[in-house]
């Protein structure tokens, strides 16, 4: 077991990529905190892990609110112990062309990705420094490098997360705290509309023709990369962005 007795926080783990990460970490022996605003799905995800012999705790938390992050971190530390691993995975999209985007659409996306990730960094970093061990992974996106039509808020947020990741990697490396990012691509609730809406059928077909693997991924195919970056096997990797997208962005 590669994460035996490690305490891991995975934000946005009620569904999608985060849930697959939580499942895999639990199988590898970690005590996992599932942090999400989707209470029903989060409780179900935690119950499933516990029923299968793992250890999981669901904690309801809107990561865009510092008070909720601080309360969630305190609950996790008192229930599971000091936090060793943080995965800043929770995310949302609020698409609109830039000339039509409202302040609310802009702020919601910035609040979740940027403020949420920052609050969680601050909530875990003191314990990690004290223990001289930590692993932090951000879920970024290829939109950080390429941009994405209709997603200026999301592209800005995902780009900024890389700046945060690299800065944290530089500041924390001397404490044996490694900080990296993954740019994933998988079929989830987030991508469902674009993947299934008939009005995007032509764009989808064109994208698939350019895709080296000619298919999208399941979240479970993304999770092993998140395991690698928090395991002892990646002890000399920090400040990096790993694309786990079937090579789809390589060909652009
Ligand atoms: N699916 C993809 O192809 C893809 C591509 C690039 C990046 N990503 C990123 O990967 C991460 C996971 O995406 P996914 O596809 O699994 O999405 P998803 O929509 O299936 O899951 C996102 C989770 O985040 C939770 N969440 C949203 N706002 C929250 C908040 N304020 N506080 C706490 N939890 C909140 C949701 O409830 C949900 O459980 C996101 O950061 C996303 O931007 C996904
Ligand atoms: C195009 C669609 C399926 C899509 C791809 C990538 C995303 C990302 O998070 O990088 C999603 O926002 C979504 O728009």
Short mmCIF file of C-alpha atoms and ligand atoms in Angstrom, two decimals:
data_model
loop_
_atom_site.label_atom_id
_atom_site.label_comp_id
_atom_site.label_asym_id
_atom_site.label_seq_id
_atom_site.Cartn_x
_atom_site.Cartn_y
_atom_site.Cartn_z
CA UNK A 1 0.00 0.00 0.00
CA UNK A 2 1.54 3.24 -1.15
CA UNK A 3 -0.33 5.68 1.12
CA UNK A 4 -0.66 3.66 4.32
CA UNK A 5 -1.88 5.88 7.18
CA UNK A 6 -1.50 9.07 5.19
CA UNK A 7 -4.34 11.57 5.69
CA UNK A 8 -5.54 12.96 2.38
CA UNK A 9 -7.97 15.78 1.62
CA UNK A 10 -9.59 15.64 -1.81
CA UNK A 11 -11.83 18.61 -2.60
CA UNK A 12 -14.69 18.06 -5.01
CA UNK A 13 -14.60 14.32 -4.34
CA UNK A 14 -18.36 13.65 -4.33
CA UNK A 15 -18.21 12.75 -8.03
CA UNK A 16 -16.10 12.71 -11.17
CA UNK A 17 -12.31 12.80 -11.08
CA UNK A 18 -12.19 13.68 -7.36
CA UNK A 19 -14.25 10.66 -6.42
CA UNK A 20 -11.96 8.36 -8.39
CA UNK A 21 -8.94 9.90 -6.66
CA UNK A 22 -10.54 9.38 -3.24
CA UNK A 23 -11.36 5.76 -4.08
CA UNK A 24 -7.81 5.03 -5.23
CA UNK A 25 -6.16 6.77 -2.28
CA UNK A 26 -8.36 4.76 0.11
CA UNK A 27 -7.41 1.51 -1.66
CA UNK A 28 -3.77 2.49 -1.16
CA UNK A 29 -4.31 2.83 2.60
CA UNK A 30 -4.93 6.57 3.02
CA UNK A 31 -7.53 7.99 5.37
CA UNK A 32 -9.47 10.18 2.98
CA UNK A 33 -11.50 13.32 3.62
CA UNK A 34 -14.08 13.90 0.90
CA UNK A 35 -14.71 17.65 0.85
CA UNK A 36 -17.63 18.88 -1.25
CA UNK A 37 -20.84 20.91 -1.35
CA UNK A 38 -22.79 17.94 -2.76
CA UNK A 39 -23.76 16.34 0.54
CA UNK A 40 -25.82 13.37 -0.69
CA UNK A 41 -23.22 12.21 -3.22
CA UNK A 42 -20.35 12.89 -0.82
CA UNK A 43 -21.88 10.85 1.99
CA UNK A 44 -22.54 8.04 -0.45
CA UNK A 45 -18.94 8.17 -1.73
CA UNK A 46 -17.56 8.00 1.83
CA UNK A 47 -19.96 5.20 2.80
CA UNK A 48 -18.87 3.16 -0.20
CA UNK A 49 -15.18 3.48 0.73
CA UNK A 50 -15.89 2.57 4.36
CA UNK A 51 -18.03 -0.41 3.29
CA UNK A 52 -15.13 -1.68 1.20
CA UNK A 53 -12.79 -1.61 4.21
CA UNK A 54 -11.20 1.81 3.63
CA UNK A 55 -11.41 4.92 5.78
CA UNK A 56 -13.27 7.97 4.52
CA UNK A 57 -14.93 10.97 6.09
CA UNK A 58 -17.32 13.24 4.22
CA UNK A 59 -17.07 16.91 5.18
CA UNK A 60 -19.56 19.39 3.75
CA UNK A 61 -17.66 22.53 2.78
CA UNK A 62 -17.99 25.32 0.25
CA UNK A 63 -14.31 25.84 -0.49
CA UNK A 64 -14.98 29.39 -1.66
CA UNK A 65 -15.64 30.36 1.99
CA UNK A 66 -12.62 30.59 4.26
CA UNK A 67 -14.65 29.98 7.43
CA UNK A 68 -15.99 26.71 5.99
CA UNK A 69 -12.50 25.61 4.90
CA UNK A 70 -11.05 26.34 8.34
CA UNK A 71 -13.90 24.47 10.05
CA UNK A 72 -13.54 21.51 7.66
CA UNK A 73 -9.78 21.33 8.20
CA UNK A 74 -10.24 21.37 11.97
CA UNK A 75 -12.81 18.57 11.77
CA UNK A 76 -10.56 16.46 9.54
CA UNK A 77 -7.53 16.93 11.81
CA UNK A 78 -9.48 15.96 14.92
CA UNK A 79 -11.09 12.93 13.24
CA UNK A 80 -8.29 11.59 11.01
CA UNK A 81 -5.09 13.33 12.17
CA UNK A 82 -2.72 15.89 10.60
CA UNK A 83 -3.18 16.33 6.86
CA UNK A 84 -0.37 14.88 4.70
CA UNK A 85 -1.89 15.23 1.23
CA UNK A 86 -4.04 17.93 -0.36
CA UNK A 87 -5.69 17.62 -3.76
CA UNK A 88 -7.19 20.93 -4.88
CA UNK A 89 -9.65 19.34 -7.29
CA UNK A 90 -13.07 20.99 -6.81
CA UNK A 91 -14.09 23.04 -9.81
CA UNK A 92 -16.95 24.64 -11.71
CA UNK A 93 -17.54 26.18 -15.11
CA UNK A 94 -19.77 29.17 -15.86
CA UNK A 95 -19.33 29.52 -19.62
CA UNK A 96 -20.11 32.73 -21.52
CA UNK A 97 -18.43 34.68 -24.30
CA UNK A 98 -16.28 37.39 -22.79
CA UNK A 99 -18.41 40.25 -24.06
CA UNK A 100 -21.44 38.75 -22.34
CA UNK A 101 -19.93 37.36 -19.15
CA UNK A 102 -21.47 38.72 -15.94
CA UNK A 103 -19.52 39.68 -12.84
CA UNK A 104 -21.26 36.83 -11.06
CA UNK A 105 -20.07 34.24 -13.61
CA UNK A 106 -16.55 35.62 -13.39
CA UNK A 107 -16.50 35.78 -9.59
CA UNK A 108 -17.98 32.33 -8.97
CA UNK A 109 -15.27 30.62 -11.01
CA UNK A 110 -12.47 32.70 -9.50
CA UNK A 111 -13.85 32.16 -5.99
CA UNK A 112 -13.93 28.37 -6.22
CA UNK A 113 -10.67 27.73 -8.06
CA UNK A 114 -8.46 30.48 -6.71
CA UNK A 115 -9.79 31.39 -3.30
CA UNK A 116 -10.74 27.79 -2.55
CA UNK A 117 -7.30 26.46 -3.45
CA UNK A 118 -5.57 29.25 -1.52
CA UNK A 119 -7.68 28.72 1.62
CA UNK A 120 -6.92 24.99 1.53
CA UNK A 121 -3.20 25.59 1.01
CA UNK A 122 -3.13 27.77 4.11
CA UNK A 123 -5.23 25.28 6.07
CA UNK A 124 -2.77 22.41 5.54
CA UNK A 125 0.64 23.99 5.16
CA UNK A 126 1.52 24.62 8.82
CA UNK A 127 1.14 20.95 9.75
CA UNK A 128 3.09 19.90 6.67
CA UNK A 129 5.97 22.24 7.52
CA UNK A 130 6.00 21.01 11.10
CA UNK A 131 6.13 17.39 9.93
CA UNK A 132 8.54 18.14 7.05
CA UNK A 133 6.43 16.10 4.64
CA UNK A 134 3.60 17.03 2.32
CA UNK A 135 2.16 16.45 -1.13
CA UNK A 136 -0.12 18.93 -2.89
CA UNK A 137 -1.68 18.46 -6.32
CA UNK A 138 -3.81 20.96 -8.23
CA UNK A 139 -6.35 19.98 -10.89
CA UNK A 140 -5.54 22.52 -13.57
CA UNK A 141 -6.57 22.28 -17.21
CA UNK A 142 -5.24 22.51 -20.73
CA UNK A 143 -7.24 25.75 -20.94
CA UNK A 144 -4.42 27.31 -18.88
CA UNK A 145 -2.08 26.84 -21.85
CA UNK A 146 -4.49 27.01 -24.77
CA UNK A 147 -7.37 29.22 -23.69
CA UNK A 148 -10.92 28.07 -24.38
CA UNK A 149 -13.66 29.89 -26.24
CA UNK A 150 -16.45 30.88 -23.84
CA UNK A 151 -14.36 30.20 -20.75
CA UNK A 152 -12.31 33.32 -20.01
CA UNK A 153 -13.11 32.99 -16.31
CA UNK A 154 -12.13 29.31 -16.19
CA UNK A 155 -8.96 29.79 -18.29
CA UNK A 156 -7.90 32.69 -16.04
CA UNK A 157 -8.52 30.62 -12.92
CA UNK A 158 -6.72 27.52 -14.20
CA UNK A 159 -3.74 29.62 -15.34
CA UNK A 160 -3.55 31.33 -11.98
CA UNK A 161 -3.62 27.97 -10.22
CA UNK A 162 -0.39 27.12 -12.05
CA UNK A 163 1.21 30.31 -10.72
CA UNK A 164 0.10 29.35 -7.23
CA UNK A 165 1.40 25.82 -7.71
CA UNK A 166 4.84 26.96 -8.90
CA UNK A 167 5.16 29.53 -6.12
CA UNK A 168 4.14 27.02 -3.46
CA UNK A 169 6.61 24.51 -4.95
CA UNK A 170 9.43 27.07 -4.64
CA UNK A 171 8.48 28.14 -1.11
CA UNK A 172 7.83 24.69 0.30
CA UNK A 173 10.44 22.47 -1.37
CA UNK A 174 12.92 22.98 1.46
CA UNK A 175 10.34 21.44 3.81
CA UNK A 176 9.99 18.29 1.68
CA UNK A 177 6.58 19.45 0.50
CA UNK A 178 6.08 18.74 -3.20
CA UNK A 179 3.54 20.70 -5.23
CA UNK A 180 2.44 19.77 -8.74
CA UNK A 181 -0.53 20.03 -11.11
CA UNK A 182 -2.36 17.74 -13.47
CA UNK A 183 -4.21 18.87 -16.58
CA UNK A 184 -6.79 16.13 -17.02
CA UNK A 185 -9.48 15.36 -19.55
CA UNK A 186 -12.29 12.93 -18.72
CA UNK A 187 -15.98 12.35 -19.26
CA UNK A 188 -17.68 13.78 -16.15
CA UNK A 189 -20.66 15.96 -15.21
CA UNK A 190 -18.49 18.97 -16.03
CA UNK A 191 -17.92 17.91 -19.62
CA UNK A 192 -21.25 16.13 -20.15
CA UNK A 193 -23.08 19.01 -21.83
CA UNK A 194 -20.36 19.51 -24.43
CA UNK A 195 -19.88 15.76 -24.87
CA UNK A 196 -23.57 15.03 -25.47
CA UNK A 197 -25.28 18.18 -26.80
CA UNK A 198 -26.21 17.67 -30.49
CA UNK A 199 -25.23 21.26 -31.27
CA UNK A 200 -21.59 20.39 -30.54
CA UNK A 201 -21.67 17.16 -32.58
CA UNK A 202 -19.54 18.46 -35.47
CA UNK A 203 -16.93 19.98 -33.15
CA UNK A 204 -16.84 16.75 -31.17
CA UNK A 205 -16.31 14.63 -34.26
CA UNK A 206 -13.54 16.92 -35.50
CA UNK A 207 -11.84 16.86 -32.09
CA UNK A 208 -12.05 13.07 -31.92
CA UNK A 209 -10.41 12.70 -35.34
CA UNK A 210 -7.42 14.66 -34.00
CA UNK A 211 -7.31 12.67 -30.74
CA UNK A 212 -4.44 10.16 -30.71
CA UNK A 213 -6.50 7.63 -28.75
CA UNK A 214 -9.82 8.47 -30.51
CA UNK A 215 -11.75 8.38 -27.24
CA UNK A 216 -12.37 10.27 -24.01
CA UNK A 217 -11.30 8.89 -20.62
CA UNK A 218 -13.13 7.61 -17.60
CA UNK A 219 -12.22 9.42 -14.33
CA UNK A 220 -10.63 6.19 -13.06
CA UNK A 221 -8.02 6.53 -15.82
CA UNK A 222 -7.00 9.94 -14.47
CA UNK A 223 -6.70 9.01 -10.78
CA UNK A 224 -3.44 6.96 -11.01
CA UNK A 225 -1.53 10.11 -12.02
CA UNK A 226 -2.83 11.81 -8.87
CA UNK A 227 -1.62 8.78 -6.91
CA UNK A 228 1.84 8.89 -8.47
CA UNK A 229 2.31 12.57 -7.57
CA UNK A 230 1.56 11.96 -3.87
CA UNK A 231 3.48 8.69 -3.56
CA UNK A 232 7.11 8.16 -2.55
CA UNK A 233 7.86 7.29 -6.18
CA UNK A 234 7.62 10.98 -7.16
CA UNK A 235 9.95 12.24 -4.42
CA UNK A 236 12.03 14.35 -6.86
CA UNK A 237 9.18 15.92 -8.82
CA UNK A 238 7.86 19.37 -7.93
CA UNK A 239 6.54 22.43 -9.74
CA UNK A 240 5.41 20.41 -12.75
CA UNK A 241 2.25 20.13 -14.85
CA UNK A 242 1.39 16.65 -16.08
CA UNK A 243 -1.14 16.34 -18.90
CA UNK A 244 -3.36 13.29 -18.55
CA UNK A 245 -5.50 13.79 -21.62
CA UNK A 246 -4.69 10.96 -23.99
CA UNK A 247 -2.41 13.30 -25.91
CA UNK A 248 -5.40 15.28 -27.14
CA UNK A 249 -3.81 18.67 -26.52
CA UNK A 250 -0.42 17.64 -27.91
CA UNK A 251 -1.78 17.79 -31.43
CA UNK A 252 -3.19 21.33 -31.29
N1 LIG B 1 -13.37 16.62 -16.72
C1 LIG B 1 -12.43 17.18 -17.44
O1 LIG B 1 -12.23 16.87 -18.63
C2 LIG B 1 -11.54 18.23 -16.84
C3 LIG B 1 -10.59 18.84 -17.67
C4 LIG B 1 -9.72 19.77 -17.12
C5 LIG B 1 -9.80 20.08 -15.78
N2 LIG B 1 -10.74 19.49 -15.00
C6 LIG B 1 -10.75 19.85 -13.59
O2 LIG B 1 -10.77 18.69 -12.79
C7 LIG B 1 -11.49 18.93 -11.59
C8 LIG B 1 -12.58 17.88 -11.43
O3 LIG B 1 -13.48 18.01 -12.51
P1 LIG B 1 -14.63 16.96 -12.84
O4 LIG B 1 -14.65 16.85 -14.32
O5 LIG B 1 -14.50 15.75 -12.00
O6 LIG B 1 -15.89 17.84 -12.41
P2 LIG B 1 -17.26 17.46 -11.68
O7 LIG B 1 -18.18 18.58 -11.99
O8 LIG B 1 -17.69 16.07 -12.02
O9 LIG B 1 -16.86 17.48 -10.13
C9 LIG B 1 -16.54 18.68 -9.48
C10 LIG B 1 -16.83 18.52 -8.00
O10 LIG B 1 -16.49 19.75 -7.36
C11 LIG B 1 -17.50 20.04 -6.42
N3 LIG B 1 -17.55 21.47 -6.14
C12 LIG B 1 -17.90 22.47 -6.98
N4 LIG B 1 -17.87 23.64 -6.35
C13 LIG B 1 -17.48 23.39 -5.06
C14 LIG B 1 -17.28 24.21 -3.93
N5 LIG B 1 -17.50 25.53 -3.96
N6 LIG B 1 -16.88 23.62 -2.78
C15 LIG B 1 -16.68 22.28 -2.72
N7 LIG B 1 -16.88 21.46 -3.78
C16 LIG B 1 -17.28 22.01 -4.93
C17 LIG B 1 -18.78 19.55 -7.10
O11 LIG B 1 -19.86 19.41 -6.19
C18 LIG B 1 -18.30 18.25 -7.71
O12 LIG B 1 -18.45 17.18 -6.81
C19 LIG B 1 -12.03 20.37 -11.72
O13 LIG B 1 -11.16 21.26 -11.07
C20 LIG B 1 -11.99 20.62 -13.19
O14 LIG B 1 -11.90 21.99 -13.49
C21 LIG B 1 -11.61 18.58 -15.50
C1 LIG B 2 -14.76 20.86 -24.35
C2 LIG B 2 -15.27 20.35 -23.02
C3 LIG B 2 -15.52 18.86 -23.07
C4 LIG B 2 -14.34 20.71 -21.94
C5 LIG B 2 -13.05 20.34 -22.01
C6 LIG B 2 -12.15 20.71 -21.04
C7 LIG B 2 -12.55 21.31 -19.94
C8 LIG B 2 -11.58 21.66 -18.92
O1 LIG B 2 -11.93 21.66 -17.77
O2 LIG B 2 -10.43 21.90 -19.28
C9 LIG B 2 -13.97 21.61 -19.64
O3 LIG B 2 -14.09 22.87 -19.09
C10 LIG B 2 -14.88 21.47 -20.83
O4 LIG B 2 -15.20 22.74 -21.34
#
